[in-house]
Amino acid sequence: MALKITVIGTGYLGATHAAAMAELGFEVLGLDVVPEKIELLSSGRVPMYEPGLEDLLRRHVAGAEGSTGRLRFTTSWEEVGAFGDVHFVCVNTPQKHGEYACDMSFVDAAFASLAPHLHGPALVVGKSTVPVGSAERLARVLEEQSPGDVELAWNPEFLREGFAVDDTLHPDRIVVGVRSTHAEKLLREVYATPVAEGSPFVVTDYPTAELVKTAANSFLATKISFINAMAEVCEAAGGDVVKLAEAIGHDERIGRKFLRAGVGFGGGCLPKDIRAFMARAGELGADQALTFLREVDSVNMRRRGHMVELAREAVGGGSFLGKRVAVLGATFKPDSDDVRDSPALNVAGQIQLQGGQVTVYDPKGNDNARRLFPTLAYADSAQEAVRGADVVLHLTEWREFRELDPAVLGEAVSGRIILDGRNALDGEAWRAAGWTYRAMGRPRA
Ligand code: UDX
């Protein structure tokens, strides 16, 4: 009989994982402690913008027209405990307020709520990004609090927002931290389809599985800050970081990906993961090993300040008072409505706090941005955002912005100056339309 799967927590990770498990042919029950989320998901809608996710959900959610009916949602722990053979814990681990460490309260609460309801044999699989050592501790919680024969595995998730569905269905690797061949066998069954399609399946112990995730994100963050550090040097020396990235990227050992210089990384993962990793290494007495991540973080944060200074220079070099600044982009990356720790919003906020009149437009992120920064002005289109602007800042590389017609936009602004914080626009086209185009880490033209 096919395995029955539950997914606990229905955010980006959980909602996608639940729908993907149903797509792979399993019966799936998703749980969240927020009843409104469950209501929304049960009606075939997702609470965030993620390309392809709603279609996938509708293909499987019970009650939707023509669906397989393999996917249901609930708020009942009892139902989840009775239903599943394999329980995936997908709750989030945000940064603690005022500290670098990550907040484990949602993970802890999930395990505490689930454990007493596990009466039969079951495998609990942690997918949340956690400090190394958590799995060992949580395995003890299950041992002490579950009436049934329950085991724990750790199976980190590497999905990227904007590509969540594809990354989940076709992962570039599957990592499982296990303590028994039984747990490994169950997870091989769960992931049989992607493994058959070629996804490597890496079996480790608990701490290695936990570390793989934080190490991967630290490497990616380091790569971005490396190229941004090169951008700083290029600016000082008159070089071109885009050409430099292209040239070093031809070396296969370096590779071209994740070498896009600009306002740097943000989002719900990279910034908080490198900080939590440093905090955990400190607790383990290995803080020296990760001091370089402090530099990675500070190069990254410096990019935001640098963009503010470029904008100041563009409006005359003094105060922002009385200056109109248009910001194109609010999300931390395109194809997402996620504004968590977004460089775009951070820059917009800094300029506004210094007296600038800032108008933001994002194709999908306006609503979330408004909740976070209600005092900024928001426009419904790029055209509207730039009206009367003294300078335009391009801070999230949505396709829509790459396709803007600089000549048309030029009619609406007060000053034709565009600062490209993502090195993604066609500088020549903007210049040809009479704009001053400036990009980060590139010569002024
Ligand atoms: C990241 C990891 O990529 C993913 O594997 C992990 O599971 C979660 O964290 P995500 O946060 O969705 O995924 O975004 P990612 O595509 O990694 O981009 C992170 C940030 O880096 C964005 O703000 C993006 O704009 C920025 N970035 C990325 C750059 O500034 N330059 C680059 O070259 C690449």
mmCIF file of C-alpha atoms and ligand atoms in Angstrom, residues 157-162 173 213 217 220 224 227-228 257-270 273 332-334 343 397 422, ligand 1:
data_model
loop_
_atom_site.group_PDB
_atom_site.id
_atom_site.type_symbol
_atom_site.label_atom_id
_atom_site.label_comp_id
_atom_site.label_asym_id
_atom_site.label_seq_id
_atom_site.Cartn_x
_atom_site.Cartn_y
_atom_site.Cartn_z
ATOM 1 C CA GLU A 157 15.087 21.503 1.643
ATOM 2 C CA PHE A 158 16.910 23.541 -0.984
ATOM 3 C CA LEU A 159 14.026 25.059 -2.934
ATOM 4 C CA ARG A 160 14.317 28.561 -4.302
ATOM 5 C CA GLU A 161 11.355 30.885 -4.171
ATOM 6 C CA GLY A 162 10.040 31.518 -7.652
ATOM 7 C CA ARG A 173 19.960 16.458 -4.705
ATOM 8 C CA LYS A 213 21.737 23.204 4.351
ATOM 9 C CA ASN A 217 23.348 28.826 1.907
ATOM 10 C CA LEU A 220 25.807 31.037 -1.960
ATOM 11 C CA ILE A 224 27.246 36.962 -3.898
ATOM 12 C CA ILE A 227 31.216 39.569 -6.434
ATOM 13 C CA ASN A 228 29.817 42.577 -4.583
ATOM 14 C CA LYS A 257 25.858 31.415 -11.454
ATOM 15 C CA PHE A 258 25.342 33.573 -8.363
ATOM 16 C CA LEU A 259 27.838 36.158 -9.548
ATOM 17 C CA ARG A 260 25.336 38.928 -10.195
ATOM 18 C CA ALA A 261 26.553 42.060 -8.444
ATOM 19 C CA GLY A 262 24.068 44.630 -7.211
ATOM 20 C CA VAL A 263 22.217 45.559 -4.032
ATOM 21 C CA GLY A 264 22.906 42.119 -2.632
ATOM 22 C CA PHE A 265 20.962 39.260 -1.128
ATOM 23 C CA GLY A 266 17.856 39.332 1.036
ATOM 24 C CA GLY A 267 14.863 37.122 1.698
ATOM 25 C CA GLY A 268 13.785 34.746 4.416
ATOM 26 C CA CYS A 269 16.772 32.405 4.062
ATOM 27 C CA LEU A 270 20.278 33.591 3.213
ATOM 28 C CA ASP A 273 20.761 31.403 7.881
ATOM 29 C CA PHE A 332 13.804 40.406 -2.426
ATOM 30 C CA LYS A 333 13.879 38.714 -5.841
ATOM 31 C CA PRO A 334 11.629 38.536 -8.913
ATOM 32 C CA PRO A 343 17.227 45.101 -0.176
ATOM 33 C CA GLU A 397 14.967 42.475 -11.591
ATOM 34 C CA ARG A 422 20.643 44.663 -10.253
HETATM 35 C C1 UDX B 1 17.907 30.471 -1.156
HETATM 36 C C2 UDX B 1 18.699 29.283 -1.713
HETATM 37 O O1 UDX B 1 19.071 29.554 -3.064
HETATM 38 C C3 UDX B 1 17.862 28.019 -1.626
HETATM 39 O O2 UDX B 1 18.606 26.907 -2.075
HETATM 40 C C4 UDX B 1 17.444 27.814 -0.175
HETATM 41 O O3 UDX B 1 16.605 26.686 -0.051
HETATM 42 C C5 UDX B 1 16.718 29.040 0.347
HETATM 43 O O4 UDX B 1 17.517 30.193 0.171
HETATM 44 P P1 UDX B 1 15.945 32.025 -2.110
HETATM 45 O O5 UDX B 1 15.976 32.733 -0.787
HETATM 46 O O6 UDX B 1 14.623 31.676 -2.713
HETATM 47 O O7 UDX B 1 16.770 30.663 -2.005
HETATM 48 O O8 UDX B 1 16.672 32.985 -3.147
HETATM 49 P P2 UDX B 1 17.982 32.966 -4.066
HETATM 50 O O9 UDX B 1 17.592 32.715 -5.455
HETATM 51 O O10 UDX B 1 19.043 32.144 -3.471
HETATM 52 O O11 UDX B 1 18.399 34.507 -3.965
HETATM 53 C C6 UDX B 1 18.715 35.079 -2.691
HETATM 54 C C7 UDX B 1 19.044 36.524 -2.826
HETATM 55 O O12 UDX B 1 20.295 36.697 -3.457
HETATM 56 C C8 UDX B 1 18.060 37.375 -3.635
HETATM 57 O O13 UDX B 1 17.843 38.590 -2.939
HETATM 58 C C9 UDX B 1 18.765 37.583 -4.945
HETATM 59 O O14 UDX B 1 18.372 38.774 -5.566
HETATM 60 C C10 UDX B 1 20.213 37.639 -4.493
HETATM 61 N N1 UDX B 1 21.195 37.285 -5.529
HETATM 62 C C11 UDX B 1 21.197 36.036 -6.075
HETATM 63 C C12 UDX B 1 22.153 38.217 -5.944
HETATM 64 O O15 UDX B 1 22.184 39.347 -5.451
HETATM 65 N N2 UDX B 1 23.082 37.836 -6.888
HETATM 66 C C13 UDX B 1 23.091 36.601 -7.423
HETATM 67 O O16 UDX B 1 23.967 36.358 -8.266
HETATM 68 C C14 UDX B 1 22.125 35.676 -7.020
#
